[in-house]
Amino acid sequence: MPLLTVTLFLMEDERAEAMKITVAQNGLPNGLHPGRFVRPVELFATPWARIFNGNLSDGVAYRCAALELVDAPAAATAEAA
């Protein structure tokens, strides 16, 4: 099964953080489109680090079993009106 990387935006209060998450192609729901609210199912985070040319790079790799479509929060719906 092909693996895909999707970019999700975690929205909290007045800030947003982009997260790249790997998910199997069969874990993507029908009706998924940019701007749609989703919930990662079985989200798993793996810390990583590497040294390249003497420089340390580190971060967190995310993967999930599937994405689940959810309704927009009431606050987001009211602001859009």
Short mmCIF file of N, CA and C in Angstrom, two decimals:
data_model
loop_
_atom_site.label_atom_id
_atom_site.label_comp_id
_atom_site.label_asym_id
_atom_site.label_seq_id
_atom_site.Cartn_x
_atom_site.Cartn_y
_atom_site.Cartn_z
N MET A 1 0.85 -1.18 0.00
CA MET A 1 0.00 0.00 0.00
C MET A 1 0.90 1.24 0.00
N PRO A 2 0.68 2.17 -0.91
CA PRO A 2 1.49 3.40 -0.96
C PRO A 2 1.31 4.25 0.30
N LEU A 3 2.40 4.86 0.74
CA LEU A 3 2.35 5.79 1.86
C LEU A 3 2.39 7.21 1.31
N LEU A 4 1.59 8.09 1.90
CA LEU A 4 1.53 9.47 1.48
C LEU A 4 1.88 10.37 2.65
N THR A 5 2.41 11.54 2.36
CA THR A 5 2.66 12.53 3.40
C THR A 5 1.66 13.67 3.19
N VAL A 6 0.89 13.95 4.23
CA VAL A 6 -0.08 15.04 4.17
C VAL A 6 0.34 16.10 5.19
N THR A 7 0.01 17.34 4.90
CA THR A 7 0.29 18.43 5.83
C THR A 7 -1.01 18.82 6.51
N LEU A 8 -1.02 18.72 7.83
CA LEU A 8 -2.17 19.14 8.63
C LEU A 8 -1.78 20.36 9.43
N PHE A 9 -2.75 21.19 9.75
CA PHE A 9 -2.49 22.36 10.58
C PHE A 9 -3.19 22.19 11.91
N LEU A 10 -2.40 22.18 12.98
CA LEU A 10 -2.90 22.11 14.34
C LEU A 10 -3.26 23.52 14.74
N MET A 11 -4.53 23.77 15.01
CA MET A 11 -5.00 25.11 15.36
C MET A 11 -5.29 25.18 16.86
N GLU A 12 -4.62 26.12 17.53
CA GLU A 12 -4.84 26.36 18.95
C GLU A 12 -4.90 27.84 19.19
N ASP A 13 -5.99 28.29 19.78
CA ASP A 13 -6.18 29.70 20.08
C ASP A 13 -5.88 30.54 18.83
N GLU A 14 -4.86 31.35 18.86
CA GLU A 14 -4.54 32.25 17.75
C GLU A 14 -3.32 31.79 16.96
N ARG A 15 -2.92 30.54 17.09
CA ARG A 15 -1.73 30.09 16.38
C ARG A 15 -2.02 28.79 15.63
N ALA A 16 -1.21 28.56 14.60
CA ALA A 16 -1.32 27.33 13.82
C ALA A 16 0.07 26.75 13.64
N GLU A 17 0.15 25.44 13.68
CA GLU A 17 1.42 24.75 13.48
C GLU A 17 1.22 23.69 12.39
N ALA A 18 2.10 23.70 11.39
CA ALA A 18 2.02 22.71 10.32
C ALA A 18 2.68 21.41 10.78
N MET A 19 2.00 20.30 10.52
CA MET A 19 2.53 18.98 10.86
C MET A 19 2.45 18.11 9.61
N LYS A 20 3.56 17.50 9.24
CA LYS A 20 3.56 16.54 8.14
C LYS A 20 3.36 15.16 8.75
N ILE A 21 2.35 14.45 8.25
CA ILE A 21 2.00 13.15 8.80
C ILE A 21 1.97 12.13 7.66
N THR A 22 2.58 10.98 7.88
CA THR A 22 2.56 9.89 6.91
C THR A 22 1.35 9.01 7.19
N VAL A 23 0.62 8.69 6.13
CA VAL A 23 -0.57 7.84 6.25
C VAL A 23 -0.67 6.97 5.00
N ALA A 24 -1.14 5.74 5.17
CA ALA A 24 -1.34 4.86 4.02
C ALA A 24 -2.47 5.40 3.16
N GLN A 25 -2.36 5.20 1.86
CA GLN A 25 -3.36 5.72 0.92
C GLN A 25 -4.76 5.25 1.26
N ASN A 26 -4.90 4.01 1.73
CA ASN A 26 -6.24 3.51 2.08
C ASN A 26 -6.75 4.10 3.39
N GLY A 27 -5.95 4.91 4.08
CA GLY A 27 -6.39 5.57 5.31
C GLY A 27 -6.96 6.96 5.07
N LEU A 28 -7.00 7.38 3.79
CA LEU A 28 -7.57 8.69 3.46
C LEU A 28 -9.06 8.54 3.17
N PRO A 29 -9.90 9.35 3.80
CA PRO A 29 -11.34 9.22 3.61
C PRO A 29 -11.82 9.86 2.31
N ASN A 30 -12.94 9.38 1.81
CA ASN A 30 -13.59 10.03 0.68
C ASN A 30 -14.09 11.40 1.13
N GLY A 31 -14.00 12.39 0.27
CA GLY A 31 -14.46 13.73 0.62
C GLY A 31 -13.37 14.60 1.23
N LEU A 32 -12.14 14.09 1.30
CA LEU A 32 -11.04 14.87 1.84
C LEU A 32 -10.62 15.94 0.83
N HIS A 33 -10.50 17.17 1.29
CA HIS A 33 -10.06 18.26 0.43
C HIS A 33 -9.38 19.32 1.29
N PRO A 34 -8.59 20.22 0.70
CA PRO A 34 -7.91 21.26 1.49
C PRO A 34 -8.92 22.07 2.32
N GLY A 35 -8.56 22.29 3.56
CA GLY A 35 -9.41 23.07 4.46
C GLY A 35 -10.40 22.22 5.26
N ARG A 36 -10.51 20.95 4.96
CA ARG A 36 -11.44 20.06 5.66
C ARG A 36 -10.87 19.70 7.03
N PHE A 37 -11.71 19.68 8.05
CA PHE A 37 -11.28 19.31 9.40
C PHE A 37 -11.17 17.79 9.49
N VAL A 38 -10.03 17.33 10.04
CA VAL A 38 -9.79 15.89 10.19
C VAL A 38 -9.22 15.60 11.58
N ARG A 39 -9.27 14.33 11.93
CA ARG A 39 -8.65 13.86 13.18
C ARG A 39 -7.77 12.67 12.82
N PRO A 40 -6.48 12.72 13.16
CA PRO A 40 -5.63 11.55 12.92
C PRO A 40 -6.03 10.41 13.85
N VAL A 41 -6.12 9.22 13.30
CA VAL A 41 -6.47 8.02 14.07
C VAL A 41 -5.17 7.26 14.37
N GLU A 42 -4.97 6.91 15.63
CA GLU A 42 -3.77 6.20 16.08
C GLU A 42 -2.49 6.96 15.68
N LEU A 43 -2.45 8.23 16.06
CA LEU A 43 -1.28 9.07 15.77
C LEU A 43 -0.09 8.59 16.60
N PHE A 44 1.06 8.46 15.93
CA PHE A 44 2.28 7.97 16.57
C PHE A 44 3.41 8.93 16.23
N ALA A 45 4.16 9.36 17.23
CA ALA A 45 5.28 10.30 17.04
C ALA A 45 6.60 9.58 17.33
N THR A 46 7.57 9.78 16.44
CA THR A 46 8.89 9.18 16.61
C THR A 46 9.95 10.27 16.57
N PRO A 47 10.64 10.53 17.70
CA PRO A 47 11.72 11.50 17.67
C PRO A 47 12.90 10.97 16.85
N TRP A 48 13.60 11.85 16.16
CA TRP A 48 14.75 11.43 15.37
C TRP A 48 15.85 12.48 15.48
N ALA A 49 17.07 12.05 15.19
CA ALA A 49 18.23 12.95 15.16
C ALA A 49 19.26 12.36 14.21
N ARG A 50 20.01 13.26 13.56
CA ARG A 50 21.09 12.81 12.68
C ARG A 50 22.16 13.89 12.63
N ILE A 51 23.36 13.46 12.32
CA ILE A 51 24.47 14.39 12.13
C ILE A 51 24.86 14.33 10.66
N PHE A 52 24.85 15.48 10.00
CA PHE A 52 25.21 15.57 8.59
C PHE A 52 26.19 16.72 8.43
N ASN A 53 27.36 16.43 7.90
CA ASN A 53 28.42 17.44 7.75
C ASN A 53 28.73 18.15 9.07
N GLY A 54 28.67 17.39 10.16
CA GLY A 54 29.01 17.94 11.46
C GLY A 54 27.90 18.74 12.12
N ASN A 55 26.73 18.84 11.47
CA ASN A 55 25.60 19.59 12.05
C ASN A 55 24.52 18.63 12.52
N LEU A 56 24.01 18.88 13.70
CA LEU A 56 22.94 18.06 14.26
C LEU A 56 21.59 18.57 13.77
N SER A 57 20.79 17.68 13.25
CA SER A 57 19.39 17.97 12.90
C SER A 57 18.53 17.04 13.72
N ASP A 58 17.42 17.53 14.20
CA ASP A 58 16.51 16.67 14.95
C ASP A 58 15.07 17.13 14.74
N GLY A 59 14.15 16.27 15.09
CA GLY A 59 12.74 16.59 14.94
C GLY A 59 11.88 15.42 15.38
N VAL A 60 10.64 15.46 14.94
CA VAL A 60 9.69 14.41 15.26
C VAL A 60 9.00 14.00 13.96
N ALA A 61 8.95 12.70 13.69
CA ALA A 61 8.24 12.17 12.53
C ALA A 61 6.89 11.65 13.02
N TYR A 62 5.82 12.00 12.30
CA TYR A 62 4.47 11.60 12.68
C TYR A 62 3.90 10.64 11.65
N ARG A 63 3.14 9.66 12.14
CA ARG A 63 2.40 8.78 11.24
C ARG A 63 1.07 8.45 11.93
N CYS A 64 0.10 8.09 11.12
CA CYS A 64 -1.18 7.68 11.68
C CYS A 64 -1.77 6.58 10.82
N ALA A 65 -2.72 5.84 11.38
CA ALA A 65 -3.36 4.75 10.67
C ALA A 65 -4.33 5.27 9.62
N ALA A 66 -4.99 6.39 9.93
CA ALA A 66 -6.00 6.94 9.02
C ALA A 66 -6.33 8.36 9.43
N LEU A 67 -7.02 9.05 8.55
CA LEU A 67 -7.59 10.36 8.87
C LEU A 67 -9.11 10.21 8.89
N GLU A 68 -9.72 10.83 9.87
CA GLU A 68 -11.17 10.76 10.04
C GLU A 68 -11.75 12.16 9.82
N LEU A 69 -12.75 12.30 8.97
CA LEU A 69 -13.38 13.60 8.76
C LEU A 69 -14.21 13.97 9.99
N VAL A 70 -14.13 15.23 10.39
CA VAL A 70 -14.92 15.73 11.52
C VAL A 70 -15.58 17.04 11.11
N ASP A 71 -16.65 17.40 11.80
CA ASP A 71 -17.31 18.67 11.54
C ASP A 71 -16.47 19.81 12.08
N ALA A 72 -16.59 20.98 11.47
CA ALA A 72 -15.87 22.16 11.93
C ALA A 72 -16.36 22.53 13.32
N PRO A 73 -15.46 22.99 14.20
CA PRO A 73 -15.88 23.43 15.53
C PRO A 73 -16.86 24.59 15.41
N ALA A 74 -17.73 24.73 16.39
CA ALA A 74 -18.76 25.78 16.35
C ALA A 74 -18.15 27.17 16.24
N ALA A 75 -17.03 27.42 16.92
CA ALA A 75 -16.38 28.74 16.87
C ALA A 75 -15.91 29.05 15.46
N ALA A 76 -15.36 28.08 14.77
CA ALA A 76 -14.85 28.29 13.40
C ALA A 76 -16.02 28.54 12.44
N THR A 77 -17.14 27.85 12.66
CA THR A 77 -18.29 28.03 11.80
C THR A 77 -18.89 29.41 11.99
N ALA A 78 -18.95 29.89 13.23
CA ALA A 78 -19.53 31.20 13.51
C ALA A 78 -18.67 32.32 12.94
N GLU A 79 -17.33 32.17 12.98
CA GLU A 79 -16.44 33.18 12.45
C GLU A 79 -16.54 33.28 10.93
N ALA A 80 -16.82 32.15 10.27
CA ALA A 80 -16.89 32.14 8.82
C ALA A 80 -18.16 32.81 8.31
N ALA A 81 -19.19 32.89 9.14
CA ALA A 81 -20.48 33.45 8.71
C ALA A 81 -20.44 34.95 8.61
#
